[in-house]
Coordinates of C-alpha atoms and ligand atoms in Angstrom, one line a residue:
Chain V
M9 CA 0.2 0.2 0.1
T10 CA 1.7 3.4 -1.0
K11 CA 1.1 6.1 1.1
T12 CA 2.7 8.9 -1.8
R13 CA 2.5 9.3 -5.6
S14 CA 4.9 10.9 -8.3
I15 CA 7.7 11.6 -5.2
D16 CA 10.8 10.1 -6.2
F17 CA 12.7 10.3 -2.4
S18 CA 16.4 9.9 -3.9
K19 CA 16.0 13.1 -5.8
L20 CA 14.3 14.7 -2.7
G21 CA 16.0 18.4 -2.1
L22 CA 15.2 20.2 1.1
R23 CA 12.8 22.8 -0.1
D24 CA 10.6 19.6 -1.2
A25 CA 11.0 18.0 2.0
L26 CA 10.0 21.1 3.7
D27 CA 6.7 21.3 1.9
L28 CA 6.2 17.7 2.0
A29 CA 6.2 17.7 5.6
T30 CA 4.0 21.2 5.8
I31 CA 1.4 19.4 3.6
I32 CA 1.5 16.3 5.9
E33 CA 0.6 18.3 9.0
E34 CA -2.1 20.4 6.8
E35 CA -3.2 16.9 5.8
A36 CA -3.6 16.0 9.8
K37 CA -4.9 19.2 10.8
E38 CA -8.1 19.1 8.3
R39 CA -8.6 15.6 9.2
Y40 CA -8.6 16.6 13.1
Q41 CA -11.2 19.2 12.4
E42 CA -13.3 16.8 9.8
L43 CA -13.4 14.0 13.0
A44 CA -14.3 17.4 14.9
D45 CA -17.1 18.5 13.1
Q46 CA -18.3 14.4 12.8
M47 CA -18.3 14.4 16.7
E48 CA -20.2 17.7 16.9
L49 CA -22.7 16.5 14.3
H50 CA -22.9 13.4 16.9
H51 CA -23.1 15.2 19.9
N52 CA -20.0 14.0 21.5
A53 CA -18.6 17.1 23.0
A54 CA -15.7 15.3 24.6
A55 CA -14.3 13.1 21.9
A56 CA -15.0 17.0 19.5
H57 CA -13.1 18.8 22.0
F58 CA -10.0 16.3 22.0
F59 CA -10.0 16.5 18.2
R60 CA -10.2 20.1 17.8
F61 CA -7.3 20.5 20.3
M62 CA -5.0 18.1 18.2
H63 CA -6.4 20.4 15.3
D64 CA -4.6 23.2 16.9
V65 CA -1.3 21.1 17.5
E66 CA -1.2 20.4 13.9
V67 CA -2.0 24.1 13.1
I68 CA 1.2 25.1 15.4
H69 CA 3.4 22.0 13.6
E70 CA 2.4 23.2 10.0
R71 CA 3.2 27.1 10.8
K72 CA 6.5 26.3 12.1
L73 CA 7.4 24.1 9.3
F74 CA 6.1 26.9 6.6
E75 CA 8.0 29.4 8.7
R76 CA 11.4 27.3 8.5
R77 CA 10.5 26.9 4.5
T78 CA 10.2 30.3 4.0
A79 CA 13.3 31.9 6.0
L80 CA 15.6 29.2 3.6
F81 CA 13.7 29.6 0.3
G82 CA 11.5 32.4 0.1
K83 CA 8.3 32.5 -2.3
E84 CA 10.4 29.8 -4.6
P85 CA 6.9 27.8 -5.7
R86 CA 6.0 24.7 -4.2
T87 CA 6.2 21.7 -6.3
V88 CA 4.5 19.0 -4.1
D89 CA 0.9 18.8 -3.3
R90 CA -1.9 17.2 -1.4
G91 CA -2.8 14.8 -4.5
M92 CA 1.1 13.1 -3.8
I93 CA 0.2 12.3 -0.2
F94 CA -2.2 10.0 1.6
D95 CA -3.1 9.7 5.1
I96 CA 0.6 9.9 6.5
E97 CA -0.4 11.7 9.8
A98 CA -4.2 11.9 9.2
P99 CA -6.3 9.6 11.8
D100 CA -7.6 7.1 9.8
Y101 CA -11.2 7.8 9.2
D102 CA -12.5 4.4 10.0
S103 CA -10.9 4.8 13.6
V104 CA -13.8 6.9 15.1
R105 CA -17.4 6.3 15.8
A106 CA -20.2 8.2 16.8
T107 CA -20.1 7.1 20.7
M108 CA -16.4 6.9 21.2
T109 CA -14.5 7.6 24.4
P110 CA -12.2 10.4 24.9
R111 CA -9.8 7.3 25.5
Q112 CA -10.5 6.3 22.3
A113 CA -10.0 9.5 20.6
L114 CA -6.5 9.9 22.1
H115 CA -6.1 6.3 20.8
T116 CA -6.8 7.7 17.5
A117 CA -4.2 10.4 17.9
L118 CA -1.9 7.5 18.9
A119 CA -1.8 5.4 16.0
A120 CA -1.8 8.7 13.8
E121 CA 1.4 9.7 15.5
V122 CA 2.7 6.1 14.9
K123 CA 2.1 6.2 11.3
A124 CA 4.0 9.5 10.7
F125 CA 6.8 7.9 12.6
E126 CA 6.7 4.7 10.7
F127 CA 6.4 6.6 7.3
F128 CA 9.6 8.8 7.8
E129 CA 11.5 6.0 9.2
A130 CA 10.6 3.7 5.9
S131 CA 11.3 7.2 3.6
L132 CA 14.7 7.8 5.4
P133 CA 17.0 4.7 3.6
S134 CA 15.7 6.1 0.2
V135 CA 16.9 9.9 1.3
T136 CA 20.2 10.7 -0.4
D137 CA 20.3 14.5 0.2
A138 CA 22.2 15.1 3.8
D139 CA 19.7 18.1 4.9
V140 CA 16.5 16.2 4.0
R141 CA 18.0 13.3 5.9
E142 CA 18.5 15.6 8.9
L143 CA 14.9 16.9 8.7
F144 CA 13.4 13.5 8.3
T145 CA 15.5 12.1 11.2
E146 CA 14.4 15.1 13.2
L147 CA 10.8 15.1 12.2
R148 CA 10.6 11.1 12.8
D149 CA 12.1 11.4 16.4
E150 CA 9.4 14.1 16.9
E151 CA 6.7 11.8 16.2
L152 CA 8.2 9.4 18.9
E153 CA 7.8 12.5 21.6
H154 CA 4.4 13.3 20.4
Q155 CA 3.7 9.7 20.8
G156 CA 4.9 9.4 24.5
L157 CA 2.8 12.9 25.1
V158 CA -0.1 11.3 23.9
Q159 CA 0.7 7.9 25.8
K160 CA 0.9 10.1 28.8
Q161 CA -2.4 11.7 28.6
I162 CA -3.6 8.2 28.1
T163 CA -2.2 7.2 31.6
A164 CA -3.3 10.0 33.3
L165 CA -7.3 9.9 32.1
A166 CA -9.9 8.3 34.4
P167 CA -10.7 4.8 33.8
D168 CA -13.9 4.4 31.0
D169 CA -17.5 4.2 31.7
A170 CA -18.6 0.5 32.4
I171 CA -20.9 1.1 29.3
T172 CA -19.3 0.9 26.2
T173 CA -20.2 1.9 22.9
E174 CA -21.9 -1.3 21.9
D175 CA -24.3 -1.0 24.8
M176 CA -25.1 2.2 23.1
G177 CA -25.5 1.2 19.8
D178 CA -29.6 0.8 18.6
D179 CA -30.6 -2.6 17.1
P180 CA -31.4 -2.1 13.4
V181 CA -34.8 -1.8 12.8
A182 CA -36.8 -2.2 9.7
Q183 CA -38.4 0.6 8.1
Chain T
M20 CA 18.4 21.9 -7.0
P21 CA 16.9 18.5 -8.3
T22 CA 13.6 18.0 -9.5
S23 CA 12.0 15.6 -7.1
V24 CA 8.6 15.7 -8.2
A25 CA 6.0 16.0 -11.0
A26 CA 5.0 19.4 -12.3
L27 CA 2.0 20.6 -10.2
A28 CA -1.6 20.1 -11.4
A29 CA -3.9 22.8 -12.5
Y30 CA -6.4 21.8 -9.7
Q31 CA -5.9 20.6 -6.3
S32 CA -8.0 18.1 -4.2
K33 CA -9.5 20.8 -2.5
D34 CA -11.0 22.7 -5.5
F35 CA -13.3 19.8 -5.5
K36 CA -14.5 19.8 -2.0
S37 CA -18.1 21.4 -1.3
D38 CA -18.8 23.3 1.6
L39 CA -21.5 20.5 3.0
K40 CA -20.3 18.9 5.7
P41 CA -20.8 15.0 4.9
I42 CA -23.7 13.4 7.6
W43 CA -22.3 10.0 7.2
C44 CA -21.6 8.0 10.7
P45 CA -18.1 8.6 12.1
G46 CA -16.1 5.8 10.5
C47 CA -18.0 4.8 7.4
G48 CA -15.9 4.1 4.3
D49 CA -17.4 6.5 2.1
F50 CA -15.3 9.4 3.8
G51 CA -12.3 7.6 2.4
V52 CA -14.1 6.8 -1.0
V53 CA -14.7 11.1 -1.5
Q54 CA -10.9 12.0 -0.5
A55 CA -10.2 9.3 -3.3
I56 CA -12.7 11.0 -5.6
Y57 CA -11.2 14.4 -4.8
R58 CA -7.5 13.3 -6.0
A59 CA -8.4 11.6 -8.9
L60 CA -10.4 14.7 -10.3
A61 CA -7.6 17.1 -9.4
A62 CA -5.7 14.4 -11.2
I63 CA -7.7 14.7 -14.1
G64 CA -7.4 18.1 -14.1
R65 CA -10.8 19.2 -15.6
A66 CA -12.3 22.3 -14.2
P67 CA -15.7 21.2 -11.6
H68 CA -17.9 23.2 -14.1
D69 CA -16.8 20.6 -16.6
I70 CA -18.1 17.7 -14.5
A71 CA -21.6 16.0 -14.1
F72 CA -21.8 14.0 -10.6
V73 CA -25.2 11.9 -10.8
S74 CA -26.1 9.6 -8.2
G75 CA -29.2 7.4 -6.9
I76 CA -30.5 7.4 -3.6
G77 CA -28.4 6.0 -0.2
C78 CA -25.8 6.9 2.1
S79 CA -23.2 6.8 -0.8
S80 CA -25.4 8.5 -3.2
R81 CA -24.6 11.8 -1.0
I82 CA -21.5 12.0 -2.6
P83 CA -22.2 14.3 -5.6
G84 CA -23.3 17.1 -3.1
Y85 CA -20.1 16.3 -1.4
T86 CA -18.0 17.7 -4.3
T87 CA -18.1 21.1 -6.1
A88 CA -19.1 19.5 -9.8
Y89 CA -22.6 19.9 -10.8
G90 CA -24.8 17.2 -8.7
F91 CA -28.0 15.4 -9.1
N92 CA -28.9 13.3 -6.0
S93 CA -31.8 11.8 -8.2
V94 CA -34.2 8.9 -7.7
H95 CA -33.3 5.6 -6.4
G96 CA -32.2 2.8 -8.7
R97 CA -32.2 5.7 -11.9
A98 CA -28.7 7.1 -11.5
L99 CA -27.4 5.2 -14.9
P100 CA -30.2 6.4 -17.2
I101 CA -30.0 10.0 -15.7
A102 CA -26.4 10.4 -16.4
Q103 CA -26.4 8.7 -19.7
G104 CA -28.9 11.5 -20.8
I105 CA -27.1 14.1 -19.5
K106 CA -24.0 12.5 -21.5
L107 CA -25.9 12.7 -24.6
A108 CA -27.2 16.1 -23.9
N109 CA -23.7 17.6 -23.3
P110 CA -20.9 15.1 -24.4
D111 CA -18.4 17.7 -23.6
L112 CA -19.6 17.1 -19.6
L113 CA -17.3 14.5 -17.7
V114 CA -20.0 12.3 -16.1
L115 CA -19.4 10.4 -12.8
V116 CA -22.1 8.2 -11.0
A117 CA -22.2 7.4 -7.4
S118 CA -24.3 4.8 -6.3
G119 CA -24.9 2.0 -3.7
D120 CA -25.2 -1.6 -4.2
G121 CA -28.7 -1.9 -3.5
D122 CA -29.2 1.6 -5.6
G123 CA -26.9 -0.1 -8.6
F124 CA -27.7 -3.9 -8.8
S125 CA -31.1 -4.2 -6.9
I126 CA -33.7 -1.7 -7.7
G127 CA -31.6 -0.4 -10.6
G128 CA -30.1 -3.4 -11.9
G129 CA -32.1 -3.3 -14.7
H130 CA -30.7 -0.4 -16.1
V131 CA -26.8 -2.1 -15.8
P132 CA -26.7 -4.2 -19.0
H133 CA -28.3 -1.7 -21.3
A134 CA -25.7 1.1 -19.9
V135 CA -22.9 -1.1 -20.9
R136 CA -23.8 -2.4 -24.1
R137 CA -24.4 1.2 -25.1
N138 CA -21.0 2.1 -24.2
I139 CA -21.6 5.4 -23.3
D140 CA -18.4 7.3 -22.1
I141 CA -19.7 7.6 -18.0
T142 CA -18.1 6.1 -15.0
Y143 CA -19.8 4.2 -12.6
I144 CA -18.4 4.0 -8.9
V145 CA -20.7 1.7 -6.6
M146 CA -19.7 1.8 -3.2
D147 CA -20.5 -1.9 -2.3
N148 CA -20.9 -2.0 1.5
Q149 CA -23.0 -5.6 1.0
I150 CA -26.0 -3.8 2.8
Y151 CA -28.7 -1.0 2.7
G152 CA -27.0 1.6 5.0
L153 CA -29.4 4.5 4.7
T154 CA -32.5 2.4 5.6
K155 CA -30.9 1.1 8.6
G156 CA -29.3 -2.6 7.4
Q157 CA -31.7 -4.5 5.0
L158 CA -30.1 -7.5 2.9
S159 CA -28.6 -6.3 -0.3
P160 CA -28.1 -7.8 -3.5
T161 CA -24.2 -8.2 -2.5
S162 CA -24.8 -9.4 0.9
P163 CA -23.1 -12.6 1.7
K164 CA -24.8 -16.0 1.9
G165 CA -26.2 -16.7 5.7
L166 CA -26.0 -12.9 6.3
K167 CA -28.3 -11.9 9.0
T168 CA -30.3 -8.4 8.6
V169 CA -33.5 -7.3 9.8
T170 CA -35.0 -8.6 6.6
S171 CA -33.3 -12.0 6.9
E172 CA -33.5 -12.7 10.7
Y173 CA -32.5 -16.1 10.3
G174 CA -29.4 -15.9 7.7
S175 CA -29.9 -14.9 4.0
L176 CA -30.8 -18.1 1.7
E177 CA -29.7 -16.1 -1.7
E178 CA -26.1 -16.2 -3.1
P179 CA -24.8 -12.6 -3.4
V180 CA -24.8 -11.2 -6.8
N181 CA -21.2 -10.7 -8.2
P182 CA -20.7 -7.1 -9.5
L183 CA -17.4 -7.5 -11.1
M184 CA -18.7 -10.3 -13.0
Y185 CA -21.8 -9.0 -13.8
M186 CA -19.6 -6.0 -15.7
L187 CA -16.9 -8.3 -17.4
A188 CA -19.8 -10.5 -18.6
Y189 CA -21.9 -7.6 -20.1
G190 CA -18.8 -6.3 -21.8
A191 CA -17.7 -3.5 -20.0
G192 CA -14.5 -1.7 -21.3
F193 CA -13.3 -0.9 -17.6
V194 CA -13.5 -2.8 -14.5
G195 CA -11.6 -1.9 -11.6
Q196 CA -11.8 -2.4 -7.7
G197 CA -10.6 -0.5 -5.0
T198 CA -11.1 0.2 -0.8
P199 CA -10.7 3.3 1.1
A200 CA -8.1 1.2 3.0
D201 CA -6.0 2.0 0.4
M202 CA -6.7 5.5 -0.7
A203 CA -4.3 6.2 -3.1
G204 CA -4.9 2.6 -4.8
L205 CA -8.7 3.9 -5.0
A206 CA -7.9 7.2 -6.4
D207 CA -5.4 5.8 -9.1
V208 CA -8.2 3.1 -10.1
I209 CA -11.3 6.2 -10.2
E210 CA -8.7 8.2 -12.4
Q211 CA -7.9 5.6 -14.8
A212 CA -11.7 4.6 -15.2
T213 CA -12.5 8.2 -15.7
R214 CA -9.8 8.6 -18.5
Y215 CA -11.3 5.3 -19.9
P216 CA -13.2 6.3 -23.3
G217 CA -16.3 4.4 -22.9
F218 CA -18.4 3.0 -20.1
S219 CA -16.4 2.1 -16.9
F220 CA -17.0 0.3 -13.8
V221 CA -15.5 0.9 -10.3
N222 CA -16.4 -1.5 -7.7
V223 CA -15.4 0.1 -4.1
Q224 CA -15.7 -1.9 -1.1
S225 CA -16.7 0.8 1.1
P226 CA -17.6 -0.4 4.7
C227 CA -20.6 0.3 6.9
V228 CA -19.5 0.4 10.1
T229 CA -23.1 0.9 11.6
F230 CA -25.2 -1.8 9.9
G231 CA -22.5 -4.1 8.4
E232 CA -20.5 -7.2 9.2
D233 CA -18.6 -6.2 11.6
D234 CA -16.5 -3.5 13.0
D235 CA -12.8 -3.6 11.7
Q236 CA -13.7 -4.3 8.2
V237 CA -11.1 -1.3 7.1
K238 CA -8.5 -3.1 9.1
D239 CA -9.5 -6.3 7.3
H240 CA -9.1 -4.9 3.7
R241 CA -5.6 -3.5 5.2
A242 CA -4.5 -6.7 6.1
N243 CA -6.0 -9.0 3.5
M244 CA -6.1 -6.7 0.3
K245 CA -4.1 -8.2 -3.0
S246 CA -3.4 -5.3 -5.8
L247 CA -4.1 -7.0 -8.9
A248 CA -0.6 -5.6 -10.3
S249 CA 1.4 -7.6 -7.6
L250 CA 0.2 -10.7 -8.6
G251 CA 0.9 -10.2 -12.2
H252 CA -2.3 -9.5 -13.5
D253 CA -2.6 -8.7 -17.4
P254 CA -5.5 -6.3 -17.3
T255 CA -5.8 -6.7 -21.2
D256 CA -6.7 -10.6 -20.5
R257 CA -10.6 -10.9 -20.2
L258 CA -10.9 -14.3 -19.0
A259 CA -7.8 -13.9 -16.9
A260 CA -9.7 -11.0 -15.5
M261 CA -13.1 -13.0 -14.8
G262 CA -11.1 -15.7 -13.7
L263 CA -9.9 -13.3 -10.6
A264 CA -13.2 -11.6 -10.3
Q265 CA -14.7 -15.0 -9.2
G266 CA -12.7 -14.6 -6.1
Y267 CA -15.4 -12.0 -5.0
G268 CA -16.9 -12.1 -1.5
T269 CA -13.8 -14.0 -0.4
D270 CA -10.7 -12.5 -2.0
L271 CA -10.1 -8.6 -1.9
H272 CA -8.4 -7.9 -5.5
T273 CA -7.6 -3.9 -5.7
G274 CA -6.7 -2.3 -9.3
I275 CA -7.8 -3.0 -12.6
F276 CA -9.3 -6.3 -13.5
Y277 CA -9.9 -5.4 -17.3
K278 CA -9.4 -2.8 -19.5
N279 CA -10.1 -3.0 -23.0
P280 CA -7.1 -2.5 -25.0
N281 CA -8.8 -1.1 -28.1
P282 CA -11.8 0.6 -26.8
P283 CA -14.7 0.5 -29.4
P284 CA -16.6 3.8 -30.7
T285 CA -18.8 5.1 -27.9
F286 CA -22.5 5.6 -28.0
D287 CA -21.9 9.3 -27.8
A288 CA -19.5 9.5 -30.5
Q289 CA -21.4 7.1 -32.9
M290 CA -24.3 9.7 -32.0
R291 CA -22.2 12.8 -33.1
V292 CA -21.3 11.3 -36.4
R293 CA -25.0 10.4 -37.1
Q294 CA -25.8 13.8 -36.1
A295 CA -23.2 15.5 -38.6
E296 CA -24.2 13.1 -41.4
L297 CA -28.1 13.9 -40.5
A298 CA -27.6 17.4 -40.4
P299 CA -27.8 18.6 -43.9
K300 CA -31.1 17.0 -44.1
A301 CA -32.2 18.0 -40.9
L302 CA -35.8 20.4 -40.9
P303 CA -35.7 23.8 -39.1
R304 CA -36.7 23.8 -35.8
E305 CA -39.5 25.9 -36.5
R306 CA -40.7 23.1 -38.9
I307 CA -40.2 20.7 -36.6
L308 CA -42.3 22.3 -34.0
D309 CA -45.1 23.2 -36.7
M310 CA -45.4 19.2 -37.2
F311 CA -46.9 19.1 -33.4
V312 CA -49.1 21.9 -33.8
Q313 CA -52.9 21.5 -34.8
R314 CA -53.6 23.8 -37.9
Ligands
TPP24 C1 -38.2 3.9 -5.1 C2 -37.8 4.0 -3.9 N1 -37.4 2.6 -3.1 C3 -37.4 2.3 -1.9 C4 -36.4 3.4 -1.3 C5 -35.8 3.4 0.1 N2 -34.4 3.2 -0.1 C6 -33.6 4.5 0.0 S1 -32.1 3.9 0.0 C7 -32.2 2.3 -0.1 C8 -31.3 1.4 -0.1 C9 -30.0 2.2 0.2 O1 -29.2 1.0 -0.2 P1 -27.4 1.2 -0.7 O2 -28.0 1.9 -2.3 O3 -26.9 0.0 -0.9 O4 -26.9 2.1 -0.5 P2 -26.1 2.7 0.8 O5 -27.0 3.5 1.7 O6 -25.9 1.6 1.6 O7 -25.0 3.5 0.4 C10 -33.7 1.9 0.0 C11 -34.2 0.9 0.0 C12 -36.8 4.9 -2.0 N3 -35.8 5.7 -1.5 N4 -36.9 5.0 -3.3
SF4_25 S1 -25.2 3.6 7.8 FE1 -23.5 2.8 7.1 S2 -23.2 3.3 5.0 FE2 -24.6 4.8 5.5 S3 -23.4 6.4 6.6 FE3 -23.6 4.9 8.3 S4 -21.8 3.8 7.9 FE4 -21.9 4.7 6.3

């Protein structure tokens, strides 16, 4: 299963790598927004609140990368776009449910951080540019840090109610 | 500086995303499908106003509303005839159809052979979740035998329809399959189907997390799907495609089953030729109208 399209990592320069990292954060930011909207629509305020928080975190990551890119390459045009990446740090659509608990929402975010770590880890052997290698190594290690932060929150969380999502699902009714 | 990527496309995925927020159940497979559609349309590079997206009725039939293309969320089971009409009226439009397995193979099943044999240049994308989602979980034509639903309390006694064999047997020029578990692969199949000059079909295994068989369908897809390319399948070999398509229901093959290497002329193209031939003999519009007016 491929996560990128039309990107040759062996030829990736620093500008494109920074742009790639920025759109990875952009994709994650938008997905958290979407998930928060979905949760709000289904009256799950707690999960919506957490996904909005994650959205805001991704906004900061995206901005920092963009600033770094602008400092180094100014207004040079972008040559990577969103059509080239697929679900790299964006939480999976299928990992959410209308009645999910905050703990499950945190696990969704944790899985997304793991995915992002695996992406950079898997790409590194193909990267030849030294600056890109350094950037990807830094980003990979950051993903590991983020995993730790999410894990900490999971540990700090009060146990879920004894009622599970399964208890809350309606049985299908003939129309 | 070495260039590492292809040139930027004229349109981006976000250009095809409408302001409507999807109201599907969180976790529904259709969320991933619509993302793959945005990306396929961006890769094709036609403007949203050059595209018409038609659907029937069902959860999956909401897709056109979530795109910026012209949309027609029409009548249950009637998306194909409407889409064919649109293509004939305005052949310059890129016409796509979104449907569910109920919409497409149950109430709308009678339209399928005729759309295929007519070979109008449209792309038919069926979100095959093996259940009626919108109406809360009734048996669908692609539900597996034995499935217990509100309309098959003791388990279905019927063999499911095989949408891939159906399309191949009727002679569709392009037949592919994908899953939102592999969004890049799905976007690619949809893009290729849309580029195919003639009737093209994409079966999307898009899980219904609310009424579907189990909760981890996308995860199962990720673990079990096999790309046809990795199996060395030759997509120009229709018989080999039929052999592989028989695995529907047990194997999850993704990619292109069949793509006719010599696409025959489409109905819409033939119609334009016919119109050009007849044009010199055609009566002026006023004369035609006169024929309907009682004098
Ligand atoms: C003429 C008519 N008959 C029946 C219905 C009720 N109905 C609406 S959607 C649907 C089936 C939906 O299943 P499917 O097409 O598989 O789409 P999904 O919701 O699963 O995406 C039915 C029976 C209708 N709207 N119109
Ligand atoms: S009922 Fe099923 S198909 Fe419909 S939105 Fe919900 S999960 Fe998706």
